[in-house]
Short mmCIF file of C-alpha atoms in Angstrom, two decimals:
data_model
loop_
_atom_site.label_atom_id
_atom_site.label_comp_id
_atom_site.label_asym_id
_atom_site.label_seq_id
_atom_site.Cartn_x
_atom_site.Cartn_y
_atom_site.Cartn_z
CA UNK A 1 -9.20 30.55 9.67
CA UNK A 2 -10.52 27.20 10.84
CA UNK A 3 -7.64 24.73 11.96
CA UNK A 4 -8.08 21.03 12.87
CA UNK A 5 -5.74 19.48 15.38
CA UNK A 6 -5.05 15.66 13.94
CA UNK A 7 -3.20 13.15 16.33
CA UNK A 8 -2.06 9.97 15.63
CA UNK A 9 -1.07 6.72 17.26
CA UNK A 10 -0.66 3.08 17.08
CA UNK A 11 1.94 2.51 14.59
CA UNK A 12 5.46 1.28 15.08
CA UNK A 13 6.32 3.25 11.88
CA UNK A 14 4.63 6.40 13.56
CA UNK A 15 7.20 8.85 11.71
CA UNK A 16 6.88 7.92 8.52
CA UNK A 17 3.34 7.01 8.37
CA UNK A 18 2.98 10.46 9.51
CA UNK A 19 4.83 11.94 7.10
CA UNK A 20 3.04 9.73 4.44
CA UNK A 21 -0.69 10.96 5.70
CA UNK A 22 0.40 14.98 5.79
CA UNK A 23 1.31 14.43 2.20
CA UNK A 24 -1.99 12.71 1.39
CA UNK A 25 -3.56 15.96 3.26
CA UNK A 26 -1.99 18.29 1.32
CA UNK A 27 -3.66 17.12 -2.13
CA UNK A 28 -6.42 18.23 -0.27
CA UNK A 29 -8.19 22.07 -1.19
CA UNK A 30 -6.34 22.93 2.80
CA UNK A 31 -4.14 25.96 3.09
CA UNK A 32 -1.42 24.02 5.23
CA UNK A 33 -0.84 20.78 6.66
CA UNK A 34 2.32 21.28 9.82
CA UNK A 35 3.86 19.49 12.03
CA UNK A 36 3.77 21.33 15.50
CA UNK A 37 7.04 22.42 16.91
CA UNK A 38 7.53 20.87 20.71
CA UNK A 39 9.58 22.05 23.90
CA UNK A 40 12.87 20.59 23.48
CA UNK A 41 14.06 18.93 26.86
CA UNK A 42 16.98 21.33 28.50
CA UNK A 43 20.07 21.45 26.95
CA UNK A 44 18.88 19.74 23.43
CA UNK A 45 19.72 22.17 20.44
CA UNK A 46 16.73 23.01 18.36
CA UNK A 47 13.21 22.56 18.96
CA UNK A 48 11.26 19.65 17.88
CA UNK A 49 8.49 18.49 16.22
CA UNK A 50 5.46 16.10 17.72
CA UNK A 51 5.63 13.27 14.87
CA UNK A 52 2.36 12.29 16.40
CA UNK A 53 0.48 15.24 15.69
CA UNK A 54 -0.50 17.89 12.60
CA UNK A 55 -2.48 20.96 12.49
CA UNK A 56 -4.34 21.15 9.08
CA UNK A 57 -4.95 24.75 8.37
CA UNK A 58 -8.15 24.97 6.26
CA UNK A 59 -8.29 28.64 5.61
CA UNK A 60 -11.99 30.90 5.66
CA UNK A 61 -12.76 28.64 3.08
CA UNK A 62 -16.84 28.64 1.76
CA UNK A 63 -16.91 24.95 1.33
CA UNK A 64 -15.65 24.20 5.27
CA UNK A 65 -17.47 21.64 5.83
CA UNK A 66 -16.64 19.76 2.36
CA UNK A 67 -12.79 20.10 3.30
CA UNK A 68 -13.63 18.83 7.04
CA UNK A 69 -15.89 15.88 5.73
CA UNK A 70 -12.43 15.01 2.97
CA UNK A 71 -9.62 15.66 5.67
CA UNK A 72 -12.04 13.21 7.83
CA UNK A 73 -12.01 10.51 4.86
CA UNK A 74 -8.35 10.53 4.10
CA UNK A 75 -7.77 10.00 7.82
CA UNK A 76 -10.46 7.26 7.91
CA UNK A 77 -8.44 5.32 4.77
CA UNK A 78 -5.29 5.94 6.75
CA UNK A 79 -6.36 4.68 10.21
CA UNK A 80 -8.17 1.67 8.57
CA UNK A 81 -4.81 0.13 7.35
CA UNK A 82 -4.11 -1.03 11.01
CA UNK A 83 -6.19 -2.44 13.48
CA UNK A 84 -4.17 -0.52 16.25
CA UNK A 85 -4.18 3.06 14.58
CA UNK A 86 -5.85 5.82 16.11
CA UNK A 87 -6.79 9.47 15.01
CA UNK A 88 -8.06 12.26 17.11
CA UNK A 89 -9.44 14.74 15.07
CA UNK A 90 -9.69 18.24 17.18
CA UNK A 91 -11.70 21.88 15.96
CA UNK A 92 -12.05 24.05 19.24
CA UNK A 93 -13.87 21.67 21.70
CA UNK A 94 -14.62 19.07 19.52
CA UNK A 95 -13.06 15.99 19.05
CA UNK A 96 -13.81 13.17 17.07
CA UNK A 97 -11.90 9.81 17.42
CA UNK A 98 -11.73 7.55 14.69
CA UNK A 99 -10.53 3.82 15.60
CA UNK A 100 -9.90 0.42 13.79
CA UNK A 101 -14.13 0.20 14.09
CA UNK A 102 -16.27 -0.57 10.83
CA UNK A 103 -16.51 1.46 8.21
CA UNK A 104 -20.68 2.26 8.63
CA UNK A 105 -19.82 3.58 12.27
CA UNK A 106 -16.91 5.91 11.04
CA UNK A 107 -19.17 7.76 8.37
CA UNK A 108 -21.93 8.02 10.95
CA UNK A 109 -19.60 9.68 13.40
CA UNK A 110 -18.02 11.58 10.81
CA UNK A 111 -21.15 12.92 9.35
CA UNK A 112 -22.10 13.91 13.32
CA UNK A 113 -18.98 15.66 13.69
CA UNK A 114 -18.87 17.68 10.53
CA UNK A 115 -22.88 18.51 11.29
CA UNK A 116 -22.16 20.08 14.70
CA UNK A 117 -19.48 21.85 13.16
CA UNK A 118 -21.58 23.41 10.71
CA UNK A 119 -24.57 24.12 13.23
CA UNK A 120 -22.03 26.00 15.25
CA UNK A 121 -20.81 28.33 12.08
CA UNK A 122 -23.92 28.83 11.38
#
């Protein structure tokens, strides 16, 4: 099963813009979209959950890098709304960052990351 590690920042509505984009993921073909649970601080009752963060699980799917490359775009509309949002995207060592930069340079850099993902399945 491949997962991808998404984290966000740079909005002052963090929580439910969060919650808004997991939704969005989730009409996506991807077998989960979760919030990771966090270390609660000693003495707090329950553990927590890192609003900033969501693993999408994508499953042994066939079509990986089709689900990467439309997980990628959703997060590209999302982070585009706001000049200060920010999304890591994470699968194993790889990372790709996707900032308020122009649209042209987010494909390219999307299209790089879902290629070396791909050479490295192969």
């Amino acid at each position: 099963m491949t997962t991808l590690l998404v984290r966000v920042s740079g909005d002052e509505e963090l929580d439910a813009e969060t919650r808004k984009l997991r939704r969005a993921l989730l009409e996506l073909d991807v077998e989960d979209v979760r919030l990771p649970e966090v270390v609660a601080p000693d003495g707090a009752k329950g553990a927590g959950t890192d609003i900033g963060a969501m693993v999408v699980s994508l499953g042994g799917s066939a079509v990986l890098t089709a689900l990467v490359t439309g997980v990628c775009q959703v997060l590209r509309t999302w982070v585009t709304r706001d000049k200060d949002r920010r999304v890591v995207i994470e699968v194993g060592d790889h990372k790709l960052e996707l900032t308020g930069g122009n649209a042209e340079q987010q494909a390219s850099a999307i299209e790089a990351f879902t290629k070396t993902l791909e050479l490295e399945a192969d």
